[in-house]
């Protein structure tokens, strides 16, 4: 039972080591000018310097804060609105075509609109993040609610559950696997849009720091920022999988 | 070993205190049901007295499940109607419980056995403090006392079916509709549960409609046996069962009357299949 996760961990670390080695080989061979493409050692030095005393720590904090705020906002609106639409057939029929129209819009298309309304502000970035991360959660909730086993709905009628109980005790748990998957996707989108938003609106954070480093040819700082972004993504997704495993432990035996 | 286990089971007392006369608990009035042009149920009428147990048999696809769904208020008759205690049944009703044939879909996979039973208590506003004791008691009764913390996925088909029965009992229904509930059980467990259900019906005075493919089960449980015929589903014969209650797995099944009924039903079914 325990051996499998350990082996997975060892394999994962091995893969990472191989990747770093490859990176080192490519840079040592000078296939790309070191001005643009630093090796792992220089990146590591920049990372340590930036995190201890340098600006990287506070920039990381800003970006994570932005990402989480936007993600939470999107989750809240997405799940709440998705539930409202999902419970009623009529609401679904009414709103679904509009959602399908809005959904394929790239979040970046919203950026000029957000700028027009909110200017180059923190709130603008937040709105862009929330808007982009909203869709997967909204649609997963709507579809998760709609996909509830019809027999369970009959059970609720026979037992005499009221509407709130049906939503809370039947529809939401049965939509939970889909919602959790969308929360994970939404977190990735939030991170991407936080970085893009910071670059565009020059708000403090890793996005802005990466852009500044690239403009002044500080490639090691640029890569240090990218490594941190990767780590944030990895950490967030791992955290969510732990939550997922706990919340979906009732399916564990079938997986 | 088998014999002692069966014969030492407590006998179920009471029998039928509820009068057969007076207003029926359920009145089925010339009910028909059609899906589009397809006539599924073609005119069934039946009065079921309070406390009575009706067994329903009939070939696969003759409309047994459909009939039960109409009694539960889950399917609306195309014409005719179902009355519960003299008033028309407009939809599902907490006092009519149903054990579904497809047990796998009727349970909440994200709740444990205890949680699934508890749902019925939550629905009728039972205080949270009282729930665990009631749940434990019901699971114990139905032989799942050791499995309260298991999820449906971790339970066998028979265990899931018993869990469904426990949840129905938590509803404290006046009418218990059962759709082949013991199909997934081995013979011994099946007989033990037959007695358990008979005992519960006797002590609660519930009315039961029990669908089964098993002729002996139909006789053992029922006060009357309704034999349905297919295309469209209708009542072929109603057979009275005059076996004494409480019934006993060995004595009742050896009773000449039991054997005679089995013969009679067998001949009936055989005719239907020709
Ligand atoms: N939703 C539906 N739409 C159309 N036809 C249906 C529907 N549900 C059931 N039927 C048909 O109604 C008939 C009766 O079905 P029902 O499930 O009541 O049979 P049953 O007697 O319970 O069979 P079994 O013993 O196999 O469970 C069948 O011929 C079936 O094909
Ligand atoms: Mg059936």
Coordinates of C-alpha atoms and ligand atoms in Angstrom, one line a residue:
Chain A
X1 CA 0.0 0.0 0.0
X2 CA 2.7 2.5 1.1
X3 CA 5.3 1.3 -1.4
X4 CA 3.5 2.6 -4.4
X5 CA 3.4 6.3 -3.5
X6 CA 7.1 6.1 -2.5
X7 CA 8.0 4.6 -5.8
X8 CA 6.0 7.3 -7.5
X9 CA 7.8 10.0 -5.5
X10 CA 11.2 8.5 -6.4
X11 CA 10.3 8.3 -10.1
X12 CA 9.0 11.9 -10.0
X13 CA 12.2 13.2 -8.4
X14 CA 14.2 11.2 -10.9
X15 CA 12.4 12.7 -13.8
X16 CA 12.9 16.2 -12.4
X17 CA 16.6 15.5 -12.0
X18 CA 16.9 14.3 -15.5
X19 CA 15.2 17.4 -16.7
X20 CA 17.6 19.7 -14.8
X21 CA 20.5 17.6 -16.2
X22 CA 19.2 18.0 -19.7
X23 CA 18.9 21.8 -19.1
X24 CA 22.5 21.9 -17.9
X25 CA 23.7 19.9 -20.9
X26 CA 21.9 22.3 -23.3
X27 CA 23.3 25.4 -21.7
X28 CA 26.8 24.0 -21.3
X29 CA 26.9 23.1 -25.0
X30 CA 26.1 26.8 -25.6
X31 CA 23.4 26.0 -28.1
X32 CA 21.7 29.2 -27.1
X33 CA 23.5 32.4 -26.0
X34 CA 23.9 32.4 -22.2
X35 CA 22.6 36.0 -22.3
X36 CA 19.2 34.6 -23.0
X37 CA 19.3 31.2 -21.6
X38 CA 21.0 30.7 -18.2
X39 CA 22.0 27.3 -16.8
X40 CA 20.5 25.8 -13.7
X41 CA 23.3 27.0 -11.5
X42 CA 22.9 30.7 -12.4
X43 CA 19.2 30.3 -12.0
X44 CA 19.6 28.8 -8.6
X45 CA 21.9 31.6 -7.5
X46 CA 19.4 34.2 -8.7
X47 CA 16.6 32.3 -7.0
X48 CA 18.4 32.2 -3.6
X49 CA 19.5 35.9 -3.9
X50 CA 16.0 37.0 -4.9
X51 CA 14.3 35.1 -2.1
X52 CA 16.7 36.1 0.7
X53 CA 16.6 39.9 0.9
X54 CA 15.7 40.4 -2.8
X55 CA 12.3 41.3 -4.1
X56 CA 11.2 37.8 -5.2
X57 CA 9.6 36.9 -1.9
X58 CA 7.2 39.8 -1.8
X59 CA 6.5 39.5 -5.5
X60 CA 5.7 35.8 -5.1
X61 CA 3.4 36.8 -2.2
X62 CA 1.6 39.4 -4.4
X63 CA 1.1 36.9 -7.3
X64 CA -0.2 34.2 -5.0
X65 CA -2.5 36.6 -3.3
X66 CA -3.9 37.7 -6.7
X67 CA -4.3 34.2 -7.9
X68 CA -6.0 33.0 -4.8
X69 CA -8.4 36.0 -4.6
X70 CA -9.4 35.7 -8.2
X71 CA -9.8 31.9 -7.9
X72 CA -11.9 32.2 -4.8
X73 CA -14.1 34.8 -6.4
X74 CA -14.5 32.7 -9.5
X75 CA -15.2 29.5 -7.4
X76 CA -17.8 31.3 -5.3
X77 CA -19.6 32.9 -8.2
X78 CA -19.2 29.8 -10.5
X79 CA -20.5 27.3 -8.0
X80 CA -23.3 29.4 -6.7
X81 CA -24.5 30.5 -10.1
X82 CA -23.9 27.1 -11.5
X83 CA -26.0 25.5 -8.8
X84 CA -28.8 28.0 -9.3
X85 CA -28.9 27.2 -13.0
X86 CA -28.2 23.5 -12.6
X87 CA -31.1 22.7 -10.3
X88 CA -33.8 23.9 -12.6
X89 CA -34.4 22.5 -16.1
X90 CA -36.1 25.8 -17.1
X91 CA -33.2 27.9 -15.9
X92 CA -30.8 25.7 -17.8
X93 CA -32.8 26.0 -21.0
X94 CA -32.9 29.8 -20.5
X95 CA -29.3 30.4 -19.8
X96 CA -27.4 27.6 -21.4
X97 CA -27.1 29.1 -25.0
X98 CA -25.8 32.4 -23.5
X99 CA -23.2 30.5 -21.5
X100 CA -22.2 28.5 -24.6
X101 CA -21.7 31.8 -26.5
X102 CA -19.6 33.4 -23.8
X103 CA -17.5 30.4 -22.8
X104 CA -15.3 30.1 -25.9
X105 CA -14.3 33.8 -25.5
X106 CA -10.6 33.8 -24.5
X107 CA -10.1 35.5 -21.2
X108 CA -7.6 37.8 -22.9
X109 CA -10.4 39.2 -25.0
X110 CA -11.8 40.5 -21.8
X111 CA -8.7 42.4 -20.8
X112 CA -9.4 45.5 -22.9
X113 CA -13.0 45.6 -21.6
X114 CA -11.8 45.3 -18.0
X115 CA -9.2 48.1 -18.7
X116 CA -11.8 50.3 -20.1
X117 CA -13.9 50.0 -17.0
X118 CA -11.3 49.7 -14.3
X119 CA -8.1 51.2 -15.7
X120 CA -4.7 49.6 -15.0
X121 CA -5.6 48.7 -11.4
X122 CA -5.3 45.7 -9.1
X123 CA -9.1 45.3 -9.4
X124 CA -8.8 45.1 -13.2
X125 CA -6.4 42.2 -12.9
X126 CA -8.6 40.5 -10.3
X127 CA -11.7 40.8 -12.6
X128 CA -9.8 39.3 -15.5
X129 CA -8.6 36.4 -13.4
X130 CA -12.0 35.8 -11.9
X131 CA -13.7 36.0 -15.4
X132 CA -11.2 33.6 -16.9
X133 CA -11.4 31.0 -14.1
X134 CA -15.1 31.3 -13.8
X135 CA -16.1 29.2 -16.9
X136 CA -14.8 25.8 -16.1
X137 CA -16.3 25.9 -12.6
X138 CA -19.6 27.3 -13.7
X139 CA -20.1 24.7 -16.5
X140 CA -18.9 21.9 -14.3
X141 CA -21.4 22.8 -11.7
X142 CA -24.2 23.1 -14.1
X143 CA -23.4 19.8 -15.8
X144 CA -22.7 18.1 -12.5
X145 CA -26.1 19.1 -11.2
X146 CA -27.8 18.1 -14.4
X147 CA -26.1 14.7 -14.4
X148 CA -27.5 13.7 -11.0
X149 CA -28.7 10.1 -11.1
X150 CA -32.5 10.4 -11.7
X151 CA -33.2 7.6 -9.3
X152 CA -31.7 9.7 -6.5
X153 CA -34.1 12.4 -7.4
X154 CA -37.0 9.9 -7.0
X155 CA -35.5 8.8 -3.7
X156 CA -35.6 12.4 -2.5
X157 CA -39.2 12.7 -3.5
X158 CA -40.2 9.5 -1.7
X159 CA -38.3 10.5 1.4
X160 CA -39.8 14.0 1.2
X161 CA -36.6 16.0 1.1
X162 CA -37.1 19.7 0.6
X163 CA -35.5 21.6 -2.2
X164 CA -32.6 22.9 -0.1
X165 CA -31.9 19.4 1.1
X166 CA -31.9 18.0 -2.4
X167 CA -29.4 20.6 -3.4
X168 CA -27.1 20.3 -0.4
X169 CA -27.3 16.6 0.2
X170 CA -27.8 15.1 -3.3
X171 CA -27.0 17.4 -6.1
X172 CA -23.9 19.1 -4.7
X173 CA -22.2 15.8 -3.6
X174 CA -23.0 14.1 -6.9
X175 CA -21.5 17.1 -8.8
X176 CA -18.5 17.2 -6.5
X177 CA -16.1 15.1 -8.7
X178 CA -16.7 17.4 -11.6
X179 CA -16.5 20.5 -9.5
X180 CA -13.2 19.5 -7.9
X181 CA -11.7 18.8 -11.3
X182 CA -12.8 22.3 -12.5
X183 CA -11.4 23.9 -9.3
X184 CA -8.0 22.5 -10.2
X185 CA -8.3 23.8 -13.8
X186 CA -9.5 27.1 -12.5
X187 CA -6.4 27.5 -10.3
X188 CA -4.1 27.0 -13.3
X189 CA -6.0 29.6 -15.3
X190 CA -5.9 32.0 -12.3
X191 CA -2.1 31.7 -12.1
X192 CA -1.7 32.3 -15.9
X193 CA -4.0 35.3 -15.8
X194 CA -2.4 36.7 -12.7
X195 CA 0.9 36.8 -14.5
X196 CA -0.5 38.2 -17.7
X197 CA -2.5 40.8 -15.8
X198 CA 0.6 41.9 -13.9
X199 CA 2.6 42.2 -17.1
X200 CA -0.1 44.3 -18.8
X201 CA -1.1 46.5 -15.9
X202 CA 2.4 46.6 -14.3
X203 CA 1.1 45.6 -10.9
X204 CA 3.6 44.3 -8.5
X205 CA 4.2 40.5 -8.8
X206 CA 6.1 37.8 -10.5
X207 CA 4.6 38.7 -13.9
X208 CA 5.9 42.2 -13.8
X209 CA 9.3 41.1 -12.4
X210 CA 9.7 38.5 -15.2
X211 CA 8.9 41.1 -17.8
X212 CA 11.3 43.6 -16.3
X213 CA 14.1 41.0 -16.1
X214 CA 13.6 40.1 -19.7
X215 CA 13.7 43.7 -20.9
X216 CA 17.0 44.3 -19.1
X217 CA 18.5 41.0 -20.2
X218 CA 18.7 39.6 -16.6
X219 CA 17.9 36.1 -17.8
X220 CA 18.8 34.4 -14.6
X221 CA 16.2 36.5 -12.7
X222 CA 13.8 35.8 -15.5
X223 CA 14.3 32.1 -15.0
X224 CA 14.1 32.3 -11.3
X225 CA 10.7 33.8 -11.6
X226 CA 9.6 31.1 -14.0
X227 CA 10.8 28.4 -11.6
X228 CA 8.8 30.0 -8.8
X229 CA 5.7 30.1 -11.0
X230 CA 6.1 26.4 -11.8
X231 CA 6.5 25.7 -8.1
X232 CA 3.3 27.6 -7.2
X233 CA 1.4 25.7 -9.9
X234 CA 2.7 22.4 -8.6
X235 CA 2.1 23.1 -5.0
X236 CA -1.5 24.4 -5.6
X237 CA -2.4 21.4 -7.7
X238 CA -1.0 19.0 -5.1
X239 CA -2.9 20.7 -2.3
X240 CA -6.1 20.4 -4.3
X241 CA -5.4 16.7 -4.9
X242 CA -5.1 16.1 -1.2
X243 CA -8.5 17.9 -0.7
X244 CA -9.9 15.9 -3.6
X245 CA -8.8 12.6 -2.2
X246 CA -10.4 13.4 1.1
X247 CA -13.7 14.7 -0.3
X248 CA -14.0 11.8 -2.8
X249 CA -12.8 9.1 -0.5
X250 CA -16.1 7.3 -1.2
X251 CA -14.9 6.6 -4.7
X252 CA -11.4 5.6 -3.6
X253 CA -12.0 1.9 -3.8
X254 CA -13.0 2.0 -7.5
X255 CA -9.9 4.0 -8.5
Chain B
X1 CA -26.9 -26.5 11.7
X2 CA -29.1 -24.9 9.2
X3 CA -32.2 -26.4 10.8
X4 CA -31.4 -25.2 14.3
X5 CA -30.6 -21.7 13.0
X6 CA -34.0 -21.5 11.3
X7 CA -36.1 -23.1 14.0
X8 CA -34.6 -21.1 16.8
X9 CA -35.4 -17.8 15.1
X10 CA -37.9 -15.9 17.2
X11 CA -41.4 -16.4 15.9
X12 CA -43.2 -13.2 14.9
X13 CA -46.2 -12.4 16.9
X14 CA -49.4 -10.6 16.2
X15 CA -50.4 -11.7 12.8
X16 CA -53.1 -9.4 11.5
X17 CA -54.8 -7.2 14.1
X18 CA -55.8 -4.8 11.4
X19 CA -59.3 -5.4 10.1
X20 CA -59.7 -6.5 6.6
X21 CA -63.1 -4.7 6.3
X22 CA -63.7 -1.0 6.2
X23 CA -61.8 1.5 4.1
X24 CA -58.9 0.0 2.2
X25 CA -55.4 1.5 2.8
X26 CA -54.8 1.4 -0.9
X27 CA -57.4 1.5 -3.6
X28 CA -56.3 0.9 -7.2
X29 CA -59.1 2.1 -9.4
X30 CA -59.0 0.9 -13.0
X31 CA -55.5 2.1 -13.6
X32 CA -54.0 2.1 -17.0
X33 CA -50.6 3.4 -18.2
X34 CA -49.3 4.0 -21.7
X35 CA -46.0 5.2 -22.9
X36 CA -47.0 6.9 -26.1
X37 CA -49.0 4.4 -28.2
X38 CA -47.6 1.5 -26.1
X39 CA -50.1 0.3 -23.5
X40 CA -48.1 -1.0 -20.5
X41 CA -50.8 -1.4 -17.9
X42 CA -54.2 -2.2 -19.1
X43 CA -56.7 -1.7 -16.4
X44 CA -55.9 -2.9 -12.9
X45 CA -58.3 -2.6 -10.0
X46 CA -57.4 -3.8 -6.5
X47 CA -58.2 -2.9 -2.9
X48 CA -55.5 -3.6 -0.3
X49 CA -56.5 -3.6 3.3
X50 CA -54.5 -2.0 6.0
X51 CA -51.8 -4.4 7.3
X52 CA -52.3 -6.7 4.4
X53 CA -49.4 -8.2 2.5
X54 CA -49.8 -8.6 -1.2
X55 CA -47.4 -10.6 -3.3
X56 CA -47.2 -9.7 -7.0
X57 CA -45.8 -12.2 -9.5
X58 CA -45.7 -12.3 -13.2
X59 CA -43.4 -12.7 -16.2
X60 CA -40.6 -10.3 -16.8
X61 CA -41.8 -7.1 -18.5
X62 CA -45.4 -7.5 -17.5
X63 CA -45.5 -4.3 -15.6
X64 CA -44.8 -5.2 -11.9
X65 CA -42.3 -2.4 -11.5
X66 CA -44.5 0.0 -13.3
X67 CA -47.4 -0.9 -11.0
X68 CA -45.3 -0.3 -7.9
X69 CA -44.1 3.0 -9.3
X70 CA -47.7 4.1 -9.6
X71 CA -48.4 3.1 -6.0
X72 CA -45.4 5.1 -4.9
X73 CA -46.7 8.2 -6.9
X74 CA -43.6 8.1 -9.1
X75 CA -45.5 7.3 -12.2
X76 CA -48.8 8.9 -13.1
X77 CA -51.5 6.6 -14.4
X78 CA -52.8 7.5 -17.9
X79 CA -56.3 6.9 -16.6
X80 CA -57.8 5.7 -13.3
X81 CA -56.2 6.5 -10.0
X82 CA -54.6 5.3 -6.8
X83 CA -56.1 6.2 -3.5
X84 CA -54.2 6.1 -0.2
X85 CA -56.6 6.1 2.9
X86 CA -59.4 7.4 0.7
X87 CA -57.6 10.4 -0.9
X88 CA -56.1 10.4 -4.3
X89 CA -52.3 9.9 -4.4
X90 CA -51.0 12.9 -6.4
X91 CA -47.3 12.2 -6.1
X92 CA -44.7 10.6 -3.9
X93 CA -45.6 10.5 -0.2
X94 CA -43.4 10.0 2.8
X95 CA -45.8 7.3 4.2
X96 CA -45.3 5.1 1.1
X97 CA -41.7 3.7 1.0
X98 CA -40.3 1.9 -1.9
X99 CA -37.3 -0.5 -2.2
X100 CA -36.1 -0.1 -5.8
X101 CA -35.2 -3.1 -7.9
X102 CA -31.9 -1.4 -9.1
X103 CA -30.3 -1.0 -5.7
X104 CA -27.0 0.3 -7.1
X105 CA -28.6 3.6 -8.2
X106 CA -30.9 4.2 -5.2
X107 CA -28.1 4.6 -2.7
X108 CA -26.0 7.7 -2.1
X109 CA -22.4 6.5 -3.0
X110 CA -20.8 9.3 -1.0
X111 CA -22.6 8.3 2.2
X112 CA -21.8 5.4 4.4
X113 CA -24.4 2.8 5.3
X114 CA -25.3 4.8 8.4
X115 CA -25.4 8.0 6.4
X116 CA -27.8 6.5 3.9
X117 CA -30.2 5.4 6.5
X118 CA -29.8 8.8 8.3
X119 CA -31.0 10.6 5.1
X120 CA -34.6 9.3 5.7
X121 CA -34.4 10.7 9.3
X122 CA -33.1 14.0 8.1
X123 CA -35.9 14.2 5.6
X124 CA -38.5 13.9 8.3
X125 CA -36.8 16.4 10.6
X126 CA -35.7 13.9 13.2
X127 CA -33.4 15.7 15.7
X128 CA -29.7 15.1 15.0
X129 CA -29.1 13.7 18.6
X130 CA -31.7 10.9 18.1
X131 CA -30.5 9.8 14.7
X132 CA -27.5 7.7 15.5
X133 CA -29.4 5.4 17.9
X134 CA -32.2 4.9 15.4
X135 CA -29.8 4.2 12.6
X136 CA -27.8 1.7 14.6
X137 CA -31.0 -0.1 15.6
X138 CA -32.2 -0.3 12.0
X139 CA -28.9 -1.5 10.7
X140 CA -28.7 -4.1 13.4
X141 CA -32.2 -5.3 12.6
X142 CA -31.4 -5.8 8.9
X143 CA -28.1 -7.5 9.7
X144 CA -25.7 -4.6 8.7
X145 CA -24.7 -3.7 12.3
X146 CA -21.0 -4.5 11.5
X147 CA -21.0 -2.5 8.3
X148 CA -22.3 0.9 9.4
X149 CA -19.2 2.7 8.3
X150 CA -18.9 1.1 4.8
X151 CA -19.7 3.0 1.6
X152 CA -22.1 1.3 -0.8
X153 CA -19.2 0.5 -3.2
X154 CA -17.7 -1.6 -0.5
X155 CA -20.9 -3.6 0.0
X156 CA -22.2 -6.6 -1.9
X157 CA -25.4 -6.4 -3.9
X158 CA -27.4 -8.1 -1.1
X159 CA -26.0 -5.8 1.5
X160 CA -26.9 -2.8 -0.6
X161 CA -30.4 -4.1 -1.0
X162 CA -30.7 -4.6 2.8
X163 CA -29.4 -1.1 3.2
X164 CA -32.2 0.2 1.0
X165 CA -34.7 -1.7 3.2
X166 CA -33.3 -0.1 6.3
X167 CA -33.6 3.3 4.8
X168 CA -37.2 2.6 3.9
X169 CA -38.0 1.5 7.5
X170 CA -36.4 4.7 8.8
X171 CA -39.2 6.5 6.9
X172 CA -41.7 4.8 9.2
X173 CA -44.0 4.2 6.3
X174 CA -47.6 3.0 6.3
X175 CA -47.1 1.2 3.0
X176 CA -43.9 -0.7 2.1
X177 CA -43.4 -1.4 -1.6
X178 CA -40.7 -3.9 -2.4
X179 CA -39.5 -4.6 -5.9
X180 CA -37.7 -8.0 -5.9
X181 CA -35.7 -7.0 -2.9
X182 CA -34.1 -10.4 -2.2
X183 CA -33.1 -11.3 -5.7
X184 CA -29.4 -10.7 -4.9
X185 CA -29.3 -12.8 -1.7
X186 CA -28.3 -16.3 -1.0
X187 CA -31.1 -18.7 0.2
X188 CA -30.2 -18.5 3.9
X189 CA -30.0 -14.8 4.1
X190 CA -33.1 -14.5 2.0
X191 CA -35.1 -16.6 4.4
X192 CA -33.8 -14.8 7.4
X193 CA -34.8 -11.5 5.8
X194 CA -38.2 -12.8 4.8
X195 CA -38.8 -13.5 8.5
X196 CA -37.3 -10.1 9.5
X197 CA -39.6 -8.3 7.1
X198 CA -42.7 -10.2 8.2
X199 CA -41.8 -9.4 11.8
X200 CA -41.4 -5.7 11.0
X201 CA -44.7 -5.6 9.1
X202 CA -46.5 -7.4 11.9
X203 CA -45.2 -5.1 14.6
X204 CA -45.6 -1.9 12.7
X205 CA -48.9 -2.9 11.1
X206 CA -47.5 -1.7 7.7
X207 CA -49.2 -2.7 4.5
X208 CA -46.8 -4.4 2.0
X209 CA -46.8 -5.0 -1.7
X210 CA -44.0 -7.4 -2.5
X211 CA -42.9 -8.1 -6.1
X212 CA -41.0 -11.3 -6.6
X213 CA -40.2 -13.9 -9.2
X214 CA -40.0 -16.7 -6.6
X215 CA -43.4 -18.5 -6.2
X216 CA -42.5 -19.9 -2.7
X217 CA -41.5 -16.4 -1.5
X218 CA -44.8 -15.1 -2.8
X219 CA -46.8 -17.7 -0.9
X220 CA -44.7 -17.5 2.3
X221 CA -45.1 -13.7 2.6
X222 CA -48.5 -13.0 1.2
X223 CA -52.0 -12.8 2.4
X224 CA -53.0 -12.7 -1.3
X225 CA -51.0 -13.3 -4.5
X226 CA -51.7 -11.1 -7.5
X227 CA -50.7 -12.8 -10.7
X228 CA -50.1 -10.3 -13.5
X229 CA -50.4 -11.1 -17.1
X230 CA -48.4 -9.2 -19.8
X231 CA -49.3 -7.1 -22.9
X232 CA -50.8 -5.1 -21.4
X233 CA -50.2 -5.7 -17.7
X234 CA -53.4 -6.8 -16.0
X235 CA -54.5 -9.0 -13.2
X236 CA -54.8 -12.6 -14.3
X237 CA -55.8 -14.2 -11.0
X238 CA -55.8 -13.4 -7.3
X239 CA -55.0 -16.3 -5.1
X240 CA -55.8 -16.2 -1.4
X241 CA -53.3 -17.6 1.0
X242 CA -54.9 -19.0 4.1
X243 CA -51.7 -20.1 5.8
X244 CA -51.6 -19.3 9.5
X245 CA -49.5 -16.5 10.9
X246 CA -46.9 -16.2 12.3
X247 CA -45.3 -18.2 9.6
X248 CA -42.3 -20.5 10.0
X249 CA -39.7 -21.3 7.4
X250 CA -40.0 -25.1 8.1
X251 CA -43.5 -25.7 9.2
X252 CA -45.2 -23.3 6.8
X253 CA -43.3 -24.6 3.8
X254 CA -44.3 -28.2 4.8
X255 CA -48.0 -27.3 5.2
X256 CA -50.1 -29.2 2.6
X257 CA -51.8 -25.9 1.9
X258 CA -48.4 -24.4 1.0
X259 CA -47.7 -27.2 -1.4
X260 CA -51.2 -27.0 -2.9
X261 CA -50.7 -23.3 -3.5
X262 CA -47.3 -23.8 -5.0
X263 CA -48.8 -26.3 -7.4
X264 CA -51.7 -24.0 -8.3
X265 CA -49.4 -21.1 -9.0
X266 CA -47.0 -23.2 -10.9
X267 CA -49.8 -24.4 -13.2
X268 CA -51.0 -20.8 -13.6
X269 CA -47.5 -19.6 -14.6
X270 CA -47.0 -22.5 -16.9
X271 CA -50.2 -21.6 -18.8
X272 CA -49.1 -18.0 -19.1
X273 CA -45.9 -19.1 -20.7
X274 CA -47.6 -21.2 -23.4
Ligands
LIG1 N1 -39.9 4.6 -19.5 C1 -40.4 3.6 -20.3 N2 -40.7 3.9 -21.6 C2 -41.2 2.9 -22.4 N3 -41.5 1.7 -22.0 C3 -41.2 1.4 -20.7 C4 -40.7 2.3 -19.8 N4 -40.5 1.7 -18.6 C5 -40.9 0.4 -18.8 N5 -41.4 0.2 -20.0 C6 -41.9 -1.0 -20.5 O1 -43.0 -1.4 -19.7 C7 -43.1 -2.8 -19.6 C8 -43.1 -3.2 -18.1 O2 -41.9 -2.8 -17.5 P1 -41.7 -3.1 -15.9 O3 -40.4 -2.6 -15.6 O4 -42.8 -2.6 -15.1 O5 -41.7 -4.7 -16.0 P2 -41.5 -5.8 -14.8 O6 -42.7 -6.6 -14.7 O7 -41.1 -5.0 -13.5 O8 -40.3 -6.6 -15.3 P3 -39.1 -7.4 -14.5 O9 -39.7 -8.6 -13.8 O10 -38.1 -7.7 -15.6 O11 -38.5 -6.4 -13.5 C9 -41.9 -3.4 -20.3 O12 -42.3 -3.9 -21.5 C10 -41.0 -2.2 -20.5 O13 -40.3 -2.3 -21.7
LIG2 MG1 -39.3 -4.9 -12.5

